[in-house]
PDB file of C-alpha atoms in Angstrom:
ATOM      1  CA  MET A   1     131.194  52.647 121.619  1.00  0.00           C
ATOM      2  CA  LEU A   2     133.883  55.319 121.337  1.00  0.00           C
ATOM      3  CA  MET A   3     133.190  55.641 117.613  1.00  0.00           C
ATOM      4  CA  ALA A   4     129.439  56.107 118.245  1.00  0.00           C
ATOM      5  CA  ASN A   5     130.112  58.867 120.807  1.00  0.00           C
ATOM      6  CA  THR A   6     132.467  60.591 118.383  1.00  0.00           C
ATOM      7  CA  ASN A   7     129.820  60.490 115.630  1.00  0.00           C
ATOM      8  CA  VAL A   8     127.208  61.959 117.977  1.00  0.00           C
ATOM      9  CA  TYR A   9     129.661  64.651 119.033  1.00  0.00           C
ATOM     10  CA  LEU A  10     130.548  65.519 115.426  1.00  0.00           C
ATOM     11  CA  THR A  11     126.872  65.585 114.447  1.00  0.00           C
ATOM     12  CA  LEU A  12     126.082  67.965 117.313  1.00  0.00           C
ATOM     13  CA  LEU A  13     129.051  70.145 116.383  1.00  0.00           C
ATOM     14  CA  LEU A  14     127.903  70.279 112.769  1.00  0.00           C
ATOM     15  CA  LEU A  15     124.341  71.104 113.835  1.00  0.00           C
ATOM     16  CA  LEU A  16     125.553  73.940 116.068  1.00  0.00           C
ATOM     17  CA  SER A  17     127.677  75.322 113.230  1.00  0.00           C
ATOM     18  CA  VAL A  18     124.704  75.304 110.857  1.00  0.00           C
ATOM     19  CA  LEU A  19     122.496  77.026 113.439  1.00  0.00           C
ATOM     20  CA  LYS A  20     125.104  79.702 114.039  1.00  0.00           C
ATOM     21  CA  TRP A  21     125.444  80.276 110.273  1.00  0.00           C
ATOM     22  CA  VAL A  22     121.642  80.592 109.904  1.00  0.00           C
ATOM     23  CA  GLN A  23     121.500  83.119 112.750  1.00  0.00           C
ATOM     24  CA  SER A  24     124.312  85.205 111.264  1.00  0.00           C
ATOM     25  CA  THR A  25     122.629  85.162 107.834  1.00  0.00           C
ATOM     26  CA  GLN A  26     119.326  86.278 109.342  1.00  0.00           C
ATOM     27  CA  HIS A  27     121.116  88.990 111.319  1.00  0.00           C
ATOM     28  CA  SER A  28     122.861  90.247 108.151  1.00  0.00           C
ATOM     29  CA  SER A  29     119.563  90.322 106.256  1.00  0.00           C
ATOM     30  CA  THR A  30     117.936  92.288 109.062  1.00  0.00           C
ATOM     31  CA  ASN A  31     120.841  94.744 109.034  1.00  0.00           C
ATOM     32  CA  TYR A  32     120.564  95.217 105.254  1.00  0.00           C
ATOM     33  CA  VAL A  33     116.883  96.127 105.338  1.00  0.00           C
ATOM     34  CA  GLN A  34     117.268  98.321 108.418  1.00  0.00           C
ATOM     35  CA  ASP A  35     120.111 100.196 106.784  1.00  0.00           C
ATOM     36  CA  ALA A  36     118.168 100.631 103.534  1.00  0.00           C
ATOM     37  CA  CYS A  37     115.047 101.812 105.368  1.00  0.00           C
ATOM     38  CA  SER A  38     116.924 104.244 107.607  1.00  0.00           C
ATOM     39  CA  VAL A  39     116.217 107.048 105.101  1.00  0.00           C
ATOM     40  CA  THR A  40     112.462 106.459 104.987  1.00  0.00           C
ATOM     41  CA  ARG A  41     109.743 108.257 106.896  1.00  0.00           C
ATOM     42  CA  TYR A  42     107.689 105.115 107.577  1.00  0.00           C
ATOM     43  CA  ARG A  43     110.542 102.908 108.697  1.00  0.00           C
ATOM     44  CA  ALA A  44     108.563 100.050 110.270  1.00  0.00           C
ATOM     45  CA  LEU A  45     106.421  99.705 107.138  1.00  0.00           C
ATOM     46  CA  CYS A  46     109.560  99.769 105.005  1.00  0.00           C
ATOM     47  CA  ILE A  47     111.300  97.084 107.046  1.00  0.00           C
ATOM     48  CA  ASN A  48     108.221  94.819 107.097  1.00  0.00           C
ATOM     49  CA  THR A  49     107.517  95.077 103.376  1.00  0.00           C
ATOM     50  CA  LEU A  50     111.092  95.009 102.084  1.00  0.00           C
ATOM     51  CA  ALA A  51     112.616  92.366 104.377  1.00  0.00           C
ATOM     52  CA  PRO A  52     112.094  89.612 101.760  1.00  0.00           C
ATOM     53  CA  PHE A  53     114.454  91.505  99.422  1.00  0.00           C
ATOM     54  CA  SER A  54     117.379  91.541 101.874  1.00  0.00           C
ATOM     55  CA  THR A  55     119.222  88.556 100.497  1.00  0.00           C
ATOM     56  CA  THR A  56     119.226  89.917  96.943  1.00  0.00           C
ATOM     57  CA  ALA A  57     119.430  93.670  97.513  1.00  0.00           C
ATOM     58  CA  LYS A  58     122.018  93.605 100.321  1.00  0.00           C
ATOM     59  CA  THR A  59     123.751  97.016 100.130  1.00  0.00           C
ATOM     60  CA  SER A  60     122.693  97.986  96.601  1.00  0.00           C
ATOM     61  CA  PRO A  61     120.743 101.281  96.553  1.00  0.00           C
ATOM     62  CA  SER A  62     119.464 100.524  93.040  1.00  0.00           C
ATOM     63  CA  LYS A  63     118.027  97.170  94.099  1.00  0.00           C
ATOM     64  CA  TRP A  64     116.410  98.707  97.184  1.00  0.00           C
ATOM     65  CA  ALA A  65     114.884 101.459  95.045  1.00  0.00           C
ATOM     66  CA  ARG A  66     113.470  98.858  92.642  1.00  0.00           C
ATOM     67  CA  ALA A  67     112.106  96.847  95.556  1.00  0.00           C
ATOM     68  CA  GLY A  68     110.499  99.955  97.055  1.00  0.00           C
ATOM     69  CA  VAL A  69     108.798 100.902  93.801  1.00  0.00           C
ATOM     70  CA  SER A  70     107.775  97.292  93.167  1.00  0.00           C
ATOM     71  CA  VAL A  71     105.980  96.869  96.502  1.00  0.00           C
ATOM     72  CA  THR A  72     104.373 100.283  96.012  1.00  0.00           C
ATOM     73  CA  ILE A  73     102.952  99.125  92.679  1.00  0.00           C
ATOM     74  CA  GLY A  74     101.490  96.056  94.384  1.00  0.00           C
ATOM     75  CA  GLU A  75      99.957  98.071  97.202  1.00  0.00           C
ATOM     76  CA  THR A  76      98.535 100.734  94.894  1.00  0.00           C
ATOM     77  CA  LYS A  77      96.981  98.059  92.683  1.00  0.00           C
ATOM     78  CA  LYS A  78      95.367  96.431  95.734  1.00  0.00           C
ATOM     79  CA  VAL A  79      93.922  99.744  96.884  1.00  0.00           C
ATOM     80  CA  THR A  80      92.641 100.539  93.385  1.00  0.00           C
ATOM     81  CA  GLN A  81      90.941  97.131  93.165  1.00  0.00           C
ATOM     82  CA  TYR A  82      89.370  97.740  96.564  1.00  0.00           C
ATOM     83  CA  LEU A  83      88.056 101.133  95.449  1.00  0.00           C
ATOM     84  CA  MET A  84      86.634  99.614  92.274  1.00  0.00           C
ATOM     85  CA  LYS A  85      84.792  96.992  94.342  1.00  0.00           C
ATOM     86  CA  VAL A  86      83.376  99.714  96.568  1.00  0.00           C
ATOM     87  CA  LYS A  87      82.220 101.597  93.476  1.00  0.00           C
ATOM     88  CA  ASN A  88      80.808  98.513  91.692  1.00  0.00           C
ATOM     89  CA  TYR A  89      78.885  97.308  94.726  1.00  0.00           C
ATOM     90  CA  ARG A  90      77.598 100.837  95.283  1.00  0.00           C
ATOM     91  CA  THR A  91      78.411 100.729  98.980  1.00  0.00           C
ATOM     92  CA  MET A  92      79.627 104.333  98.838  1.00  0.00           C
ATOM     93  CA  LYS A  93      76.651 106.656  98.795  1.00  0.00           C
ATOM     94  CA  GLY A  94      75.870 110.339  98.705  1.00  0.00           C
ATOM     95  CA  SER A  95      78.584 112.920  98.427  1.00  0.00           C
ATOM     96  CA  TYR A  96      81.377 110.332  98.105  1.00  0.00           C
ATOM     97  CA  LYS A  97      80.410 108.957  94.658  1.00  0.00           C
ATOM     98  CA  ILE A  98      82.330 111.577  92.663  1.00  0.00           C
ATOM     99  CA  PRO A  99      85.414 111.647  94.935  1.00  0.00           C
ATOM    100  CA  LEU A 100      85.533 107.845  94.737  1.00  0.00           C
ATOM    101  CA  SER A 101      85.576 107.935  90.922  1.00  0.00           C
ATOM    102  CA  ASP A 102      88.221 110.680  91.006  1.00  0.00           C
ATOM    103  CA  CYS A 103      90.253 108.628  93.441  1.00  0.00           C
ATOM    104  CA  ILE A 104      90.186 105.557  91.193  1.00  0.00           C
ATOM    105  CA  GLU A 105      91.331 107.686  88.258  1.00  0.00           C
ATOM    106  CA  CYS A 106      94.149 109.208  90.328  1.00  0.00           C
ATOM    107  CA  LEU A 107      95.396 105.827  91.494  1.00  0.00           C
ATOM    108  CA  GLN A 108      95.265 104.377  87.988  1.00  0.00           C
ATOM    109  CA  ASP A 109      97.446 107.295  86.892  1.00  0.00           C
ATOM    110  CA  ALA A 110      99.701 106.589  89.885  1.00  0.00           C
ATOM    111  CA  ILE A 111     100.120 102.963  88.782  1.00  0.00           C
ATOM    112  CA  ASP A 112     101.187 104.133  85.321  1.00  0.00           C
ATOM    113  CA  GLN A 113     103.742 106.505  86.862  1.00  0.00           C
ATOM    114  CA  LEU A 114     105.036 103.773  89.174  1.00  0.00           C
ATOM    115  CA  GLN A 115     105.388 101.272  86.350  1.00  0.00           C
ATOM    116  CA  GLY A 116     107.257 103.850  84.293  1.00  0.00           C
ATOM    117  CA  SER A 117     109.569 104.463  87.240  1.00  0.00           C
ATOM    118  CA  LEU A 118     110.252 100.756  87.678  1.00  0.00           C
ATOM    119  CA  GLY A 119     110.956 100.416  83.967  1.00  0.00           C
ATOM    120  CA  VAL A 120     113.602 103.137  84.137  1.00  0.00           C
ATOM    121  CA  LEU A 121     115.091 101.711  87.344  1.00  0.00           C
ATOM    122  CA  ARG A 122     115.591  98.415  85.526  1.00  0.00           C
ATOM    123  CA  LYS A 123     117.534 100.156  82.740  1.00  0.00           C
ATOM    124  CA  LEU A 124     119.753 102.563  84.643  1.00  0.00           C
ATOM    125  CA  ASN A 125     123.006 103.498  82.964  1.00  0.00           C
ATOM    126  CA  ALA A 126     125.898 105.762  83.879  1.00  0.00           C
ATOM    127  CA  ARG A 127     125.520 107.972  80.821  1.00  0.00           C
ATOM    128  CA  ASN A 128     121.927 109.023  81.573  1.00  0.00           C
ATOM    129  CA  PHE A 129     121.852 108.345  85.316  1.00  0.00           C
ATOM    130  CA  TYR A 130     121.029 111.842  86.569  1.00  0.00           C
ATOM    131  CA  ALA A 131     118.400 112.458  83.902  1.00  0.00           C
ATOM    132  CA  GLN A 132     116.852 109.081  84.749  1.00  0.00           C
ATOM    133  CA  MET A 133     116.839 109.940  88.462  1.00  0.00           C
ATOM    134  CA  GLY A 134     115.200 113.268  87.672  1.00  0.00           C
ATOM    135  CA  ASP A 135     112.440 111.530  85.723  1.00  0.00           C
ATOM    136  CA  ILE A 136     111.837 108.943  88.428  1.00  0.00           C
ATOM    137  CA  THR A 137     111.682 111.473  91.266  1.00  0.00           C
ATOM    138  CA  THR A 138     109.281 113.607  89.217  1.00  0.00           C
ATOM    139  CA  TRP A 139     107.025 110.613  88.573  1.00  0.00           C
ATOM    140  CA  LEU A 140     107.070 109.463  92.191  1.00  0.00           C
ATOM    141  CA  SER A 141     106.287 112.993  93.349  1.00  0.00           C
ATOM    142  CA  ALA A 142     103.340 112.941  90.924  1.00  0.00           C
ATOM    143  CA  VAL A 143     102.210 109.669  92.523  1.00  0.00           C
ATOM    144  CA  LEU A 144     102.200 111.374  95.931  1.00  0.00           C
ATOM    145  CA  THR A 145     100.155 114.202  94.425  1.00  0.00           C
ATOM    146  CA  ASP A 146      97.703 111.622  93.033  1.00  0.00           C
ATOM    147  CA  HIS A 147      97.302 110.214  96.536  1.00  0.00           C
ATOM    148  CA  GLU A 148      96.821 113.676  98.036  1.00  0.00           C
ATOM    149  CA  THR A 149      94.213 114.539  95.395  1.00  0.00           C
ATOM    150  CA  CYS A 150      92.371 111.338  96.232  1.00  0.00           C
ATOM    151  CA  LEU A 151      92.545 112.048  99.948  1.00  0.00           C
ATOM    152  CA  ASP A 152      91.139 115.551  99.433  1.00  0.00           C
ATOM    153  CA  GLY A 153      87.781 113.990  98.579  1.00  0.00           C
ATOM    154  CA  PHE A 154      87.783 112.146 101.896  1.00  0.00           C
ATOM    155  CA  GLU A 155      89.057 115.001 104.097  1.00  0.00           C
ATOM    156  CA  ASN A 156      86.629 114.538 106.981  1.00  0.00           C
ATOM    157  CA  PRO A 157      85.177 111.113 106.308  1.00  0.00           C
ATOM    158  CA  ARG A 158      81.765 110.297 107.706  1.00  0.00           C
ATOM    159  CA  GLY A 159      80.815 106.691 107.885  1.00  0.00           C
ATOM    160  CA  LYS A 160      82.752 103.464 108.131  1.00  0.00           C
ATOM    161  CA  GLN A 161      83.238 102.969 104.376  1.00  0.00           C
ATOM    162  CA  ALA A 162      84.598 106.497 103.796  1.00  0.00           C
ATOM    163  CA  LYS A 163      87.030 106.094 106.701  1.00  0.00           C
ATOM    164  CA  MET A 164      88.231 102.759 105.316  1.00  0.00           C
ATOM    165  CA  VAL A 165      88.806 104.293 101.876  1.00  0.00           C
ATOM    166  CA  ARG A 166      90.776 107.148 103.400  1.00  0.00           C
ATOM    167  CA  ASN A 167      92.904 104.826 105.545  1.00  0.00           C
ATOM    168  CA  ARG A 168      93.746 102.497 102.655  1.00  0.00           C
ATOM    169  CA  VAL A 169      94.722 105.353 100.345  1.00  0.00           C
ATOM    170  CA  LEU A 170      96.733 106.986 103.123  1.00  0.00           C
ATOM    171  CA  ARG A 171      98.633 103.755 103.785  1.00  0.00           C
ATOM    172  CA  SER A 172      99.350 103.433 100.067  1.00  0.00           C
ATOM    173  CA  SER A 173     100.830 106.946 100.133  1.00  0.00           C
ATOM    174  CA  TYR A 174     103.224 105.778 102.867  1.00  0.00           C
ATOM    175  CA  PHE A 175     104.563 103.118 100.493  1.00  0.00           C
ATOM    176  CA  THR A 176     105.120 105.820  97.867  1.00  0.00           C
ATOM    177  CA  SER A 177     106.886 108.077 100.354  1.00  0.00           C
ATOM    178  CA  ASN A 178     109.239 105.233 101.268  1.00  0.00           C
ATOM    179  CA  ALA A 179     109.900 104.406  97.605  1.00  0.00           C
ATOM    180  CA  LEU A 180     110.731 108.054  96.889  1.00  0.00           C
ATOM    181  CA  ALA A 181     113.153 108.121  99.840  1.00  0.00           C
ATOM    182  CA  LEU A 182     114.904 104.996  98.522  1.00  0.00           C
ATOM    183  CA  VAL A 183     115.129 106.530  95.038  1.00  0.00           C
ATOM    184  CA  ASN A 184     116.567 109.734  96.535  1.00  0.00           C
ATOM    185  CA  LYS A 185     119.149 107.637  98.374  1.00  0.00           C
ATOM    186  CA  LEU A 186     120.099 106.037  95.058  1.00  0.00           C
ATOM    187  CA  ALA A 187     120.316 109.449  93.374  1.00  0.00           C
ATOM    188  CA  THR A 188     122.696 110.775  96.036  1.00  0.00           C
ATOM    189  CA  SER A 189     124.830 107.623  96.282  1.00  0.00           C
ATOM    190  CA  GLY A 190     125.189 107.228  92.526  1.00  0.00           C
ATOM    191  CA  LEU A 191     124.987 104.222  90.297  1.00  0.00           C
ATOM    192  CA  ASP A 192     126.471 101.191  92.019  1.00  0.00           C
ATOM    193  CA  ASN A 193     128.202  98.216  90.446  1.00  0.00           C
ATOM    194  CA  THR A 194     125.339  95.890  91.356  1.00  0.00           C
ATOM    195  CA  VAL A 195     122.622  97.353  89.139  1.00  0.00           C
ATOM    196  CA  ALA A 196     121.725  94.079  87.413  1.00  0.00           C
TER     197      ALA A 196
END
C-alpha cells in the first residue's frame, strides 16, 4: 500500500514537472516572437504570423528576417491568386479592369523581389553583409512601392469587390512592412552566429 502511494506521488510529481516545463517553453517562445516583433509597425500581425518560428528563430535576427520575408511571400502569393480569380471570373467590372491587371502585374513583380530577398537572406556572409542588406532593403522597399501602385487603382473603392481587393492588398503590404522592419533590425544588429 505504501509503495502504491509512493508511485502515485512520484507520478504526480513527474506530471507537474512536465507541465511546468511546457509552460516555461511556451512562455519563452512567446517572449522570442514578441521581442522580434517589437520593431514592427503591425505588431499583432507579426506576432500571430511568426509565432510558429519561435522555437527555431529564438533570438536570431537573421532567422526572424527570413521568417518575415517567407510569410510575406506566402501572403503575397495568396493575394495574387485571389486577384487572378477575380479577373478570370470577370467579377470586377467597369473602371477597375485595368487597375486590377496592373495590380496583378505589380504583385507578381513583388513576389520576384521577395524571392530574391529570401535567396540572399539564406546566403548571408560577413564579407558581403552590408551590400547584401542594401540589396534586400532596396528590394523590399520596391515591394512596398508595388503595393502602393496597386492600391492607387483602388483609392476610393466603390462596390464590395473593389473594397475586398483593396483590403487584401493593404493587408499584404502590412506583411511587407513587418518584413522590412525585421530586415532593418538584422542590418543594424549585424550578422549573428546563428545564420544557418
